[in-house]
C-alpha atoms as an extended CHARMM CRD file, in Angstrom:
* protein
*
       285  EXT
         1         1  MET       CA            107.9920000000       59.5640000000       80.6300000000  PROA      1               0.0000000000
         2         2  LEU       CA            106.3200000000       58.2920000000       83.7710000000  PROA      2               0.0000000000
         3         3  VAL       CA            102.8410000000       59.7470000000       84.4040000000  PROA      3               0.0000000000
         4         4  GLY       CA            101.1750000000       59.6820000000       87.8080000000  PROA      4               0.0000000000
         5         5  ARG       CA            100.7500000000       61.2060000000       91.2470000000  PROA      5               0.0000000000
         6         6  ALA       CA            104.1310000000       60.1410000000       92.6710000000  PROA      6               0.0000000000
         7         7  ARG       CA            106.9300000000       62.6930000000       93.0170000000  PROA      7               0.0000000000
         8         8  ALA       CA            109.1650000000       60.6220000000       90.7440000000  PROA      8               0.0000000000
         9         9  CYS       CA            106.8190000000       61.1150000000       87.7700000000  PROA      9               0.0000000000
        10        10  ALA       CA            107.9980000000       63.4040000000       84.9840000000  PROA      10              0.0000000000
        11        11  LEU       CA            104.3540000000       64.3410000000       84.3530000000  PROA      11              0.0000000000
        12        12  ARG       CA            102.9180000000       64.6540000000       87.8420000000  PROA      12              0.0000000000
        13        13  LEU       CA             99.1210000000       64.8440000000       88.1270000000  PROA      13              0.0000000000
        14        14  ASP       CA             98.0560000000       65.5710000000       91.6950000000  PROA      14              0.0000000000
        15        15  GLU       CA             94.5160000000       64.1970000000       91.3460000000  PROA      15              0.0000000000
        16        16  ARG       CA             92.8160000000       61.5350000000       93.4880000000  PROA      16              0.0000000000
        17        17  HSD       CA             91.6690000000       59.5350000000       90.4570000000  PROA      17              0.0000000000
        18        18  VAL       CA             95.2870000000       59.2390000000       89.2160000000  PROA      18              0.0000000000
        19        19  SER       CA             97.4490000000       56.3930000000       90.5300000000  PROA      19              0.0000000000
        20        20  GLY       CA            100.9590000000       56.9250000000       91.9280000000  PROA      20              0.0000000000
        21        21  GLU       CA            102.5440000000       55.4190000000       88.8020000000  PROA      21              0.0000000000
        22        22  HSD       CA             99.6610000000       55.5100000000       86.3850000000  PROA      22              0.0000000000
        23        23  ALA       CA            101.0490000000       55.1550000000       82.8600000000  PROA      23              0.0000000000
        24        24  THR       CA            104.1610000000       55.6500000000       80.7850000000  PROA      24              0.0000000000
        25        25  LEU       CA            104.6580000000       57.4770000000       77.5040000000  PROA      25              0.0000000000
        26        26  MET       CA            107.4860000000       56.3350000000       75.2240000000  PROA      26              0.0000000000
        27        27  PHE       CA            108.9510000000       57.2140000000       71.8410000000  PROA      27              0.0000000000
        28        28  ARG       CA            110.0210000000       54.1610000000       69.8430000000  PROA      28              0.0000000000
        29        29  LYS       CA            110.6430000000       53.7190000000       66.1080000000  PROA      29              0.0000000000
        30        30  ARG       CA            109.6430000000       57.3420000000       65.4910000000  PROA      30              0.0000000000
        31        31  ARG       CA            106.2070000000       56.9180000000       67.0520000000  PROA      31              0.0000000000
        32        32  TRP       CA            104.7150000000       57.7950000000       70.4340000000  PROA      32              0.0000000000
        33        33  ALA       CA            103.0340000000       55.0360000000       72.4340000000  PROA      33              0.0000000000
        34        34  ILE       CA            101.3880000000       54.7630000000       75.8450000000  PROA      34              0.0000000000
        35        35  ARG       CA            101.1550000000       51.9190000000       78.3430000000  PROA      35              0.0000000000
        36        36  ASP       CA             98.8620000000       51.6880000000       81.3770000000  PROA      36              0.0000000000
        37        37  LEU       CA            100.7520000000       50.4650000000       84.4450000000  PROA      37              0.0000000000
        38        38  GLY       CA             97.8410000000       48.7010000000       86.1300000000  PROA      38              0.0000000000
        39        39  SER       CA             96.2680000000       51.9220000000       87.3820000000  PROA      39              0.0000000000
        40        40  SER       CA             93.1820000000       51.7560000000       89.5650000000  PROA      40              0.0000000000
        41        41  ASN       CA             90.9650000000       53.8930000000       87.3470000000  PROA      41              0.0000000000
        42        42  GLY       CA             92.4820000000       53.1350000000       83.9610000000  PROA      42              0.0000000000
        43        43  THR       CA             94.0360000000       54.9990000000       81.0470000000  PROA      43              0.0000000000
        44        44  PHE       CA             91.8270000000       55.9540000000       78.1090000000  PROA      44              0.0000000000
        45        45  VAL       CA             92.6920000000       56.7440000000       74.4920000000  PROA      45              0.0000000000
        46        46  ASP       CA             89.8690000000       58.1870000000       72.3940000000  PROA      46              0.0000000000
        47        47  GLY       CA             87.3960000000       56.8860000000       74.9620000000  PROA      47              0.0000000000
        48        48  LYS       CA             88.7000000000       53.3150000000       75.0130000000  PROA      48              0.0000000000
        49        49  ARG       CA             90.2250000000       51.9100000000       78.2000000000  PROA      49              0.0000000000
        50        50  LEU       CA             93.6450000000       50.3480000000       77.6680000000  PROA      50              0.0000000000
        51        51  VAL       CA             94.5180000000       46.8040000000       78.6940000000  PROA      51              0.0000000000
        52        52  PRO       CA             97.0930000000       47.1440000000       81.5080000000  PROA      52              0.0000000000
        53        53  GLY       CA            100.6240000000       46.3660000000       80.3370000000  PROA      53              0.0000000000
        54        54  GLU       CA             99.8990000000       46.6430000000       76.6030000000  PROA      54              0.0000000000
        55        55  ALA       CA            101.4020000000       49.5210000000       74.6000000000  PROA      55              0.0000000000
        56        56  LEU       CA             99.2180000000       51.4410000000       72.1670000000  PROA      56              0.0000000000
        57        57  VAL       CA            100.6970000000       53.5660000000       69.3610000000  PROA      57              0.0000000000
        58        58  LEU       CA             99.2670000000       57.0920000000       69.4290000000  PROA      58              0.0000000000
        59        59  GLU       CA             98.0930000000       59.0670000000       66.4250000000  PROA      59              0.0000000000
        60        60  LEU       CA             98.2750000000       62.8440000000       66.1670000000  PROA      60              0.0000000000
        61        61  GLY       CA             95.1630000000       64.2890000000       67.8020000000  PROA      61              0.0000000000
        62        62  ALA       CA             94.6280000000       61.3280000000       70.1310000000  PROA      62              0.0000000000
        63        63  ARG       CA             92.6820000000       62.1700000000       73.3090000000  PROA      63              0.0000000000
        64        64  ILE       CA             94.3810000000       60.6510000000       76.3660000000  PROA      64              0.0000000000
        65        65  ALA       CA             92.7880000000       60.5270000000       79.8230000000  PROA      65              0.0000000000
        66        66  PHE       CA             94.2250000000       59.3080000000       83.1000000000  PROA      66              0.0000000000
        67        67  GLY       CA             91.5890000000       57.9190000000       85.4710000000  PROA      67              0.0000000000
        68        68  ARG       CA             88.6840000000       60.0090000000       84.1160000000  PROA      68              0.0000000000
        69        69  GLU       CA             87.4340000000       59.9780000000       80.5250000000  PROA      69              0.0000000000
        70        70  ASP       CA             86.0890000000       63.5200000000       80.8370000000  PROA      70              0.0000000000
        71        71  ASP       CA             89.4960000000       65.0790000000       81.6150000000  PROA      71              0.0000000000
        72        72  PRO       CA             91.5860000000       64.3220000000       78.4970000000  PROA      72              0.0000000000
        73        73  TRP       CA             94.8860000000       65.5560000000       77.1400000000  PROA      73              0.0000000000
        74        74  VAL       CA             95.2940000000       65.9380000000       73.3510000000  PROA      74              0.0000000000
        75        75  LEU       CA             98.4210000000       64.8770000000       71.4570000000  PROA      75              0.0000000000
        76        76  GLU       CA             99.1360000000       68.0570000000       69.4930000000  PROA      76              0.0000000000
        77        77  ASP       CA            102.7530000000       67.3660000000       68.5320000000  PROA      77              0.0000000000
        78        78  ASP       CA            104.0060000000       63.8860000000       67.6430000000  PROA      78              0.0000000000
        79        79  GLY       CA            107.5960000000       64.9620000000       66.9580000000  PROA      79              0.0000000000
        80        80  PRO       CA            110.5070000000       63.3040000000       68.7690000000  PROA      80              0.0000000000
        81        81  PRO       CA            111.3260000000       64.2780000000       72.3590000000  PROA      81              0.0000000000
        82        82  SER       CA            114.0440000000       66.7560000000       73.1690000000  PROA      82              0.0000000000
        83        83  ALA       CA            116.0650000000       67.8840000000       76.1680000000  PROA      83              0.0000000000
        84        84  PHE       CA            114.8370000000       69.8280000000       79.1740000000  PROA      84              0.0000000000
        85        85  ALA       CA            116.1500000000       70.7190000000       82.6190000000  PROA      85              0.0000000000
        86        86  GLU       CA            114.4960000000       71.1870000000       86.0100000000  PROA      86              0.0000000000
        87        87  GLN       CA            115.8680000000       73.5850000000       88.5900000000  PROA      87              0.0000000000
        88        88  VAL       CA            116.4330000000       71.8930000000       91.9300000000  PROA      88              0.0000000000
        89        89  GLY       CA            114.3590000000       73.4330000000       94.7070000000  PROA      89              0.0000000000
        90        90  THR       CA            112.0450000000       75.6160000000       92.6100000000  PROA      90              0.0000000000
        91        91  GLY       CA            110.9360000000       73.0800000000       89.9990000000  PROA      91              0.0000000000
        92        92  ALA       CA            111.3600000000       75.6570000000       87.2250000000  PROA      92              0.0000000000
        93        93  VAL       CA            111.7000000000       73.9670000000       83.8370000000  PROA      93              0.0000000000
        94        94  ARG       CA            113.7300000000       75.0310000000       80.8000000000  PROA      94              0.0000000000
        95        95  THR       CA            113.0150000000       73.2500000000       77.5200000000  PROA      95              0.0000000000
        96        96  ALA       CA            115.0830000000       73.0010000000       74.3620000000  PROA      96              0.0000000000
        97        97  THR       CA            114.2360000000       75.2620000000       71.4370000000  PROA      97              0.0000000000
        98        98  SER       CA            114.8170000000       73.6330000000       68.0450000000  PROA      98              0.0000000000
        99        99  GLY       CA            116.7160000000       70.8730000000       69.8490000000  PROA      99              0.0000000000
       100       100  ILE       CA            119.0990000000       73.2050000000       71.7350000000  PROA      100             0.0000000000
       101       101  LEU       CA            118.7960000000       73.7540000000       75.4900000000  PROA      101             0.0000000000
       102       102  ALA       CA            120.3110000000       76.8760000000       77.0840000000  PROA      102             0.0000000000
       103       103  LEU       CA            120.9110000000       77.1920000000       80.8520000000  PROA      103             0.0000000000
       104       104  PRO       CA            120.0550000000       79.0950000000       82.9290000000  PROA      104             0.0000000000
       105       105  ASP       CA            118.1040000000       80.7010000000       80.0560000000  PROA      105             0.0000000000
       106       106  GLU       CA            118.4200000000       81.9490000000       76.4900000000  PROA      106             0.0000000000
       107       107  ALA       CA            119.4630000000       85.4250000000       77.6450000000  PROA      107             0.0000000000
       108       108  SER       CA            122.4430000000       84.0480000000       79.6140000000  PROA      108             0.0000000000
       109       109  PRO       CA            123.4460000000       80.7050000000       78.0690000000  PROA      109             0.0000000000
       110       110  GLU       CA            126.2390000000       79.5750000000       80.3870000000  PROA      110             0.0000000000
       111       111  LEU       CA            125.6520000000       75.9380000000       79.3970000000  PROA      111             0.0000000000
       112       112  VAL       CA            124.2270000000       74.5150000000       76.1710000000  PROA      112             0.0000000000
       113       113  VAL       CA            122.8980000000       70.9760000000       75.6560000000  PROA      113             0.0000000000
       114       114  PHE       CA            122.4230000000       69.5880000000       72.1510000000  PROA      114             0.0000000000
       115       115  ALA       CA            122.5830000000       66.3680000000       70.1410000000  PROA      115             0.0000000000
       116       116  ASP       CA            125.4670000000       65.7960000000       67.7360000000  PROA      116             0.0000000000
       117       117  SER       CA            125.2680000000       64.0630000000       64.3380000000  PROA      117             0.0000000000
       118       118  ARG       CA            125.6910000000       60.6630000000       66.0440000000  PROA      118             0.0000000000
       119       119  GLY       CA            122.7010000000       61.2240000000       68.3090000000  PROA      119             0.0000000000
       120       120  ARG       CA            124.7820000000       61.7660000000       71.4560000000  PROA      120             0.0000000000
       121       121  TRP       CA            123.6390000000       64.4750000000       73.8590000000  PROA      121             0.0000000000
       122       122  LEU       CA            126.4680000000       66.8890000000       74.6070000000  PROA      122             0.0000000000
       123       123  LEU       CA            126.9410000000       69.5210000000       77.2970000000  PROA      123             0.0000000000
       124       124  GLU       CA            129.0080000000       72.5190000000       76.2560000000  PROA      124             0.0000000000
       125       125  GLU       CA            130.4560000000       74.9920000000       78.7260000000  PROA      125             0.0000000000
       126       126  THR       CA            131.3710000000       78.4450000000       77.4940000000  PROA      126             0.0000000000
       127       127  GLU       CA            135.0180000000       77.9380000000       78.4480000000  PROA      127             0.0000000000
       128       128  GLY       CA            135.4990000000       74.2830000000       77.5040000000  PROA      128             0.0000000000
       129       129  GLU       CA            134.8620000000       71.5880000000       74.9540000000  PROA      129             0.0000000000
       130       130  ALA       CA            131.5980000000       69.7030000000       74.7300000000  PROA      130             0.0000000000
       131       131  ARG       CA            131.2830000000       66.4600000000       76.6780000000  PROA      131             0.0000000000
       132       132  GLU       CA            128.6420000000       63.7530000000       76.6320000000  PROA      132             0.0000000000
       133       133  VAL       CA            125.8880000000       64.2190000000       79.1980000000  PROA      133             0.0000000000
       134       134  ALA       CA            123.7500000000       61.4500000000       80.6830000000  PROA      134             0.0000000000
       135       135  ASP       CA            120.0440000000       61.6220000000       81.4520000000  PROA      135             0.0000000000
       136       136  GLY       CA            119.5650000000       62.9060000000       84.9970000000  PROA      136             0.0000000000
       137       137  ALA       CA            122.9650000000       64.6270000000       85.2080000000  PROA      137             0.0000000000
       138       138  MET       CA            123.2620000000       67.5030000000       87.6900000000  PROA      138             0.0000000000
       139       139  VAL       CA            124.8320000000       70.7520000000       86.4480000000  PROA      139             0.0000000000
       140       140  GLU       CA            125.3350000000       74.2620000000       87.8210000000  PROA      140             0.0000000000
       141       141  ALA       CA            124.2180000000       77.3430000000       85.8760000000  PROA      141             0.0000000000
       142       142  GLY       CA            123.0930000000       80.8100000000       86.9080000000  PROA      142             0.0000000000
       143       143  GLY       CA            123.9190000000       80.1030000000       90.5390000000  PROA      143             0.0000000000
       144       144  ALA       CA            121.4640000000       77.1910000000       90.6800000000  PROA      144             0.0000000000
       145       145  SER       CA            121.5060000000       73.4160000000       90.3230000000  PROA      145             0.0000000000
       146       146  TRP       CA            119.7060000000       71.8210000000       87.3770000000  PROA      146             0.0000000000
       147       147  ARG       CA            118.8180000000       68.2190000000       86.5760000000  PROA      147             0.0000000000
       148       148  VAL       CA            119.2170000000       67.6430000000       82.8390000000  PROA      148             0.0000000000
       149       149  ARG       CA            116.8360000000       65.2150000000       81.1530000000  PROA      149             0.0000000000
       150       150  VAL       CA            117.6710000000       63.9350000000       77.6810000000  PROA      150             0.0000000000
       151       151  PRO       CA            115.8470000000       61.3100000000       75.5840000000  PROA      151             0.0000000000
       152       152  GLU       CA            117.3290000000       57.8830000000       75.1180000000  PROA      152             0.0000000000
       153       153  ARG       CA            119.1050000000       57.3070000000       71.8350000000  PROA      153             0.0000000000
       154       154  GLU       CA            117.4100000000       54.6950000000       69.6760000000  PROA      154             0.0000000000
       155       155  GLU       CA            119.9180000000       52.0400000000       68.7010000000  PROA      155             0.0000000000
       156       156  GLY       CA            119.8530000000       50.2470000000       65.3820000000  PROA      156             0.0000000000
       157       157  THR       CA            117.6950000000       52.7840000000       63.5740000000  PROA      157             0.0000000000
       158       158  ALA       CA            118.7440000000       53.1060000000       59.9640000000  PROA      158             0.0000000000
       159       159  ALA       CA            119.9580000000       56.5390000000       59.0180000000  PROA      159             0.0000000000
       160       160  VAL       CA            117.7800000000       58.1740000000       56.4030000000  PROA      160             0.0000000000
       161       161  ASP       CA            118.9450000000       61.2500000000       54.5450000000  PROA      161             0.0000000000
       162       162  THR       CA            115.7310000000       63.2560000000       54.5420000000  PROA      162             0.0000000000
       163       163  GLY       CA            117.1240000000       66.7590000000       54.5490000000  PROA      163             0.0000000000
       164       164  PRO       CA            120.0770000000       69.0600000000       55.0640000000  PROA      164             0.0000000000
       165       165  SER       CA            122.6400000000       68.4250000000       57.7580000000  PROA      165             0.0000000000
       166       166  LEU       CA            125.7050000000       70.3410000000       58.8460000000  PROA      166             0.0000000000
       167       167  ASP       CA            127.8140000000       67.7480000000       57.0320000000  PROA      167             0.0000000000
       168       168  THR       CA            126.0680000000       68.2630000000       53.6700000000  PROA      168             0.0000000000
       169       169  ILE       CA            125.2510000000       71.9670000000       53.4150000000  PROA      169             0.0000000000
       170       170  ARG       CA            127.2120000000       74.9380000000       52.1390000000  PROA      170             0.0000000000
       171       171  LEU       CA            126.9410000000       78.4150000000       53.6480000000  PROA      171             0.0000000000
       172       172  GLY       CA            127.0260000000       81.4990000000       51.4600000000  PROA      172             0.0000000000
       173       173  PHE       CA            127.6400000000       84.9290000000       52.9950000000  PROA      173             0.0000000000
       174       174  ALA       CA            126.6810000000       88.1080000000       51.1520000000  PROA      174             0.0000000000
       175       175  VAL       CA            128.0690000000       91.2610000000       52.7720000000  PROA      175             0.0000000000
       176       176  SER       CA            127.2340000000       94.9030000000       52.1200000000  PROA      176             0.0000000000
       177       177  ARG       CA            130.1150000000       97.2850000000       51.3430000000  PROA      177             0.0000000000
       178       178  ASP       CA            129.8780000000       98.9460000000       54.7760000000  PROA      178             0.0000000000
       179       179  GLU       CA            129.5280000000       95.4890000000       56.4070000000  PROA      179             0.0000000000
       180       180  GLU       CA            126.3880000000       96.6360000000       58.2000000000  PROA      180             0.0000000000
       181       181  HSD       CA            124.2740000000       93.9630000000       56.5120000000  PROA      181             0.0000000000
       182       182  VAL       CA            125.0610000000       90.2470000000       56.2170000000  PROA      182             0.0000000000
       183       183  GLU       CA            122.8340000000       87.7170000000       54.4780000000  PROA      183             0.0000000000
       184       184  ILE       CA            123.3170000000       83.9580000000       54.8360000000  PROA      184             0.0000000000
       185       185  THR       CA            122.1050000000       81.3190000000       52.4110000000  PROA      185             0.0000000000
       186       186  VAL       CA            122.0590000000       77.6030000000       53.1870000000  PROA      186             0.0000000000
       187       187  VAL       CA            122.6040000000       75.5070000000       50.0670000000  PROA      187             0.0000000000
       188       188  HSD       CA            121.7090000000       71.8080000000       50.0330000000  PROA      188             0.0000000000
       189       189  ARG       CA            121.6190000000       69.7590000000       46.8230000000  PROA      189             0.0000000000
       190       190  GLY       CA            120.8880000000       72.8040000000       44.7320000000  PROA      190             0.0000000000
       191       191  ARG       CA            118.1250000000       74.0870000000       47.0060000000  PROA      191             0.0000000000
       192       192  GLU       CA            118.6320000000       77.4080000000       48.7490000000  PROA      192             0.0000000000
       193       193  ILE       CA            117.3340000000       78.4140000000       52.1600000000  PROA      193             0.0000000000
       194       194  HSD       CA            117.6480000000       82.1240000000       52.8410000000  PROA      194             0.0000000000
       195       195  LEU       CA            118.0130000000       82.9050000000       56.5390000000  PROA      195             0.0000000000
       196       196  GLU       CA            116.5220000000       86.0460000000       57.9930000000  PROA      196             0.0000000000
       197       197  ALA       CA            119.1290000000       88.7160000000       58.5940000000  PROA      197             0.0000000000
       198       198  ARG       CA            120.1180000000       88.7830000000       62.2510000000  PROA      198             0.0000000000
       199       199  GLU       CA            122.8630000000       90.4310000000       64.3120000000  PROA      199             0.0000000000
       200       200  HSD       CA            124.5630000000       87.0850000000       64.8930000000  PROA      200             0.0000000000
       201       201  ASN       CA            125.1820000000       86.7300000000       61.1440000000  PROA      201             0.0000000000
       202       202  TYR       CA            128.2640000000       88.9120000000       61.5310000000  PROA      202             0.0000000000
       203       203  VAL       CA            129.6440000000       86.5560000000       64.1820000000  PROA      203             0.0000000000
       204       204  LEU       CA            129.3710000000       83.6350000000       61.7470000000  PROA      204             0.0000000000
       205       205  LEU       CA            130.8780000000       85.7600000000       58.9820000000  PROA      205             0.0000000000
       206       206  THR       CA            133.8970000000       86.5890000000       61.1590000000  PROA      206             0.0000000000
       207       207  LEU       CA            134.4330000000       82.9190000000       61.9800000000  PROA      207             0.0000000000
       208       208  ALA       CA            133.9770000000       81.9330000000       58.3260000000  PROA      208             0.0000000000
       209       209  ARG       CA            136.6070000000       84.4270000000       57.1980000000  PROA      209             0.0000000000
       210       210  ALA       CA            139.0680000000       83.0780000000       59.7680000000  PROA      210             0.0000000000
       211       211  ARG       CA            138.5460000000       79.5240000000       58.5450000000  PROA      211             0.0000000000
       212       212  LEU       CA            138.9430000000       80.5320000000       54.9010000000  PROA      212             0.0000000000
       213       213  GLU       CA            142.1850000000       82.3370000000       55.7360000000  PROA      213             0.0000000000
       214       214  ASP       CA            143.4830000000       79.1350000000       57.3480000000  PROA      214             0.0000000000
       215       215  ALA       CA            142.5380000000       76.8820000000       54.4220000000  PROA      215             0.0000000000
       216       216  HSD       CA            146.2140000000       75.9830000000       53.9520000000  PROA      216             0.0000000000
       217       217  LEU       CA            146.4430000000       74.5090000000       57.4550000000  PROA      217             0.0000000000
       218       218  PRO       CA            145.4370000000       70.9710000000       58.5320000000  PROA      218             0.0000000000
       219       219  LEU       CA            141.6610000000       70.6810000000       59.0740000000  PROA      219             0.0000000000
       220       220  SER       CA            142.0590000000       70.2930000000       62.8230000000  PROA      220             0.0000000000
       221       221  GLU       CA            143.8250000000       73.6470000000       63.1060000000  PROA      221             0.0000000000
       222       222  GLN       CA            141.8130000000       75.7770000000       60.6960000000  PROA      222             0.0000000000
       223       223  GLY       CA            139.9070000000       78.8250000000       61.8210000000  PROA      223             0.0000000000
       224       224  TRP       CA            140.3550000000       78.7560000000       65.5880000000  PROA      224             0.0000000000
       225       225  LEU       CA            140.1140000000       82.2400000000       67.1090000000  PROA      225             0.0000000000
       226       226  ASP       CA            140.9280000000       83.0370000000       70.7330000000  PROA      226             0.0000000000
       227       227  ARG       CA            137.7240000000       84.0960000000       72.4490000000  PROA      227             0.0000000000
       228       228  ASP       CA            139.2290000000       87.3280000000       73.8240000000  PROA      228             0.0000000000
       229       229  LEU       CA            140.4730000000       88.3040000000       70.3670000000  PROA      229             0.0000000000
       230       230  LEU       CA            137.0530000000       87.4970000000       68.8980000000  PROA      230             0.0000000000
       231       231  LEU       CA            135.3600000000       89.6600000000       71.5390000000  PROA      231             0.0000000000
       232       232  ARG       CA            137.5930000000       92.5890000000       70.6210000000  PROA      232             0.0000000000
       233       233  MET       CA            137.0170000000       92.0720000000       66.9010000000  PROA      233             0.0000000000
       234       234  LEU       CA            133.2570000000       92.0610000000       67.3940000000  PROA      234             0.0000000000
       235       235  ALA       CA            133.1380000000       94.6520000000       70.2030000000  PROA      235             0.0000000000
       236       236  LEU       CA            131.0830000000       92.2370000000       72.3220000000  PROA      236             0.0000000000
       237       237  ASP       CA            131.1980000000       91.0430000000       75.9050000000  PROA      237             0.0000000000
       238       238  ALA       CA            131.3480000000       87.3390000000       76.7770000000  PROA      238             0.0000000000
       239       239  ASN       CA            127.6130000000       86.9170000000       77.4140000000  PROA      239             0.0000000000
       240       240  SER       CA            126.6960000000       88.6790000000       74.1570000000  PROA      240             0.0000000000
       241       241  LEU       CA            128.9360000000       86.2450000000       72.2830000000  PROA      241             0.0000000000
       242       242  ASN       CA            127.2740000000       83.2950000000       74.0250000000  PROA      242             0.0000000000
       243       243  VAL       CA            123.8340000000       84.6390000000       73.1190000000  PROA      243             0.0000000000
       244       244  ALA       CA            124.8660000000       85.2220000000       69.4900000000  PROA      244             0.0000000000
       245       245  THR       CA            126.2480000000       81.6820000000       69.2700000000  PROA      245             0.0000000000
       246       246  TYR       CA            123.0580000000       80.2180000000       70.7300000000  PROA      246             0.0000000000
       247       247  ARG       CA            120.8580000000       82.2000000000       68.3450000000  PROA      247             0.0000000000
       248       248  ALA       CA            122.9330000000       81.2820000000       65.2980000000  PROA      248             0.0000000000
       249       249  ARG       CA            122.6760000000       77.5890000000       66.1470000000  PROA      249             0.0000000000
       250       250  ASN       CA            118.9760000000       77.9020000000       66.8960000000  PROA      250             0.0000000000
       251       251  GLN       CA            118.2060000000       79.6900000000       63.6270000000  PROA      251             0.0000000000
       252       252  LEU       CA            119.9950000000       77.0460000000       61.5890000000  PROA      252             0.0000000000
       253       253  SER       CA            118.2670000000       74.2580000000       63.4890000000  PROA      253             0.0000000000
       254       254  ALA       CA            114.8680000000       75.9050000000       62.9860000000  PROA      254             0.0000000000
       255       255  ALA       CA            115.6470000000       75.9730000000       59.2470000000  PROA      255             0.0000000000
       256       256  GLY       CA            115.7820000000       72.1720000000       59.3430000000  PROA      256             0.0000000000
       257       257  VAL       CA            119.5360000000       71.6230000000       59.4050000000  PROA      257             0.0000000000
       258       258  ASP       CA            120.4130000000       68.5070000000       61.3790000000  PROA      258             0.0000000000
       259       259  GLY       CA            123.3840000000       68.9090000000       63.7310000000  PROA      259             0.0000000000
       260       260  ALA       CA            123.0900000000       72.6940000000       63.5450000000  PROA      260             0.0000000000
       261       261  ALA       CA            124.7010000000       73.1880000000       66.9620000000  PROA      261             0.0000000000
       262       262  GLY       CA            128.0180000000       72.2950000000       65.3500000000  PROA      262             0.0000000000
       263       263  VAL       CA            127.9830000000       75.4380000000       63.2140000000  PROA      263             0.0000000000
       264       264  VAL       CA            130.0750000000       76.9730000000       66.0060000000  PROA      264             0.0000000000
       265       265  GLN       CA            132.6910000000       74.7210000000       67.5600000000  PROA      265             0.0000000000
       266       266  VAL       CA            134.1750000000       75.4320000000       70.9720000000  PROA      266             0.0000000000
       267       267  ARG       CA            137.3750000000       74.3720000000       72.6410000000  PROA      267             0.0000000000
       268       268  ARG       CA            138.9730000000       75.9150000000       75.7000000000  PROA      268             0.0000000000
       269       269  GLY       CA            139.2360000000       79.6370000000       75.0980000000  PROA      269             0.0000000000
       270       270  GLN       CA            138.6510000000       79.3580000000       71.3310000000  PROA      270             0.0000000000
       271       271  ARG       CA            135.8520000000       79.3540000000       68.7420000000  PROA      271             0.0000000000
       272       272  ARG       CA            135.5770000000       78.4570000000       65.0580000000  PROA      272             0.0000000000
       273       273  ILE       CA            132.9370000000       77.7970000000       62.4140000000  PROA      273             0.0000000000
       274       274  GLY       CA            132.1530000000       74.1100000000       61.9740000000  PROA      274             0.0000000000
       275       275  LEU       CA            132.2590000000       73.9170000000       58.1680000000  PROA      275             0.0000000000
       276       276  GLU       CA            135.3490000000       73.2650000000       56.0780000000  PROA      276             0.0000000000
       277       277  PRO       CA            136.5630000000       76.0410000000       53.7550000000  PROA      277             0.0000000000
       278       278  SER       CA            135.2710000000       74.2140000000       50.6630000000  PROA      278             0.0000000000
       279       279  ARG       CA            131.7210000000       74.6350000000       51.9970000000  PROA      279             0.0000000000
       280       280  LEU       CA            132.0230000000       78.3540000000       52.7660000000  PROA      280             0.0000000000
       281       281  GLU       CA            131.6750000000       81.2560000000       50.3860000000  PROA      281             0.0000000000
       282       282  VAL       CA            131.8830000000       84.9810000000       51.0950000000  PROA      282             0.0000000000
       283       283  GLY       CA            130.7100000000       87.5130000000       48.5280000000  PROA      283             0.0000000000
       284       284  SER       CA            129.2650000000       91.0060000000       48.2040000000  PROA      284             0.0000000000
       285       285  LEU       CA            125.6820000000       92.1840000000       48.1790000000  PROA      285             0.0000000000
């Protein structure tokens, strides 16, 4: 992230004491660092002026100032960067929630941007399959143009299994007799995570049932439901289905499940749940 007064800066500070291209923030090897770019008035971390050109690793709570020590920013979140998009013309910004970006907004998610299990950033249209999206790509959503910004993928980083992922969890559905109440439990290595009951739970239940019914078919063909049929089954309109899908993915991601966006898979005109039948269970409350 380029910081400075120039229009090209991702963090633009329109202050006289800030240089055009003042400093850069970067995320490398799971840590944030900052580098001064030879600014006129300097970059300060915890009151110390940085040597131009040298990168300094930042600790949580670090106080960072650009050009003036008495006007600092505080590093409050040292987690990895995520996707965001800027609307062309207005400058309005939409940021990802739990790693999932919805455009033009969460109430009308025409496009969804998320990272898959391989670290690739994907753009999913409501009517088509997901495709890889590059940093700076221009897309259309909500009658406006958006520039999508996604973090670079770190190459060569060893994969560490630190928690649940879509490839390792099981989903348990408990349904009331009148089907008015659906509870979902995420099971990972014997540990259970109970998700709060939400309206979108029934969407996942419907997709799970379809995949279980198709267990005899090849994996690639299991569980696909035509979108129009699914809308009739659920008595929803297209936007309500998109919102439910977004919220289901977001809830699973917020629960710490890596690759949660894949819980609902999309191909042209069809939807299915992204877990194999052996990792799905439907029971009664």
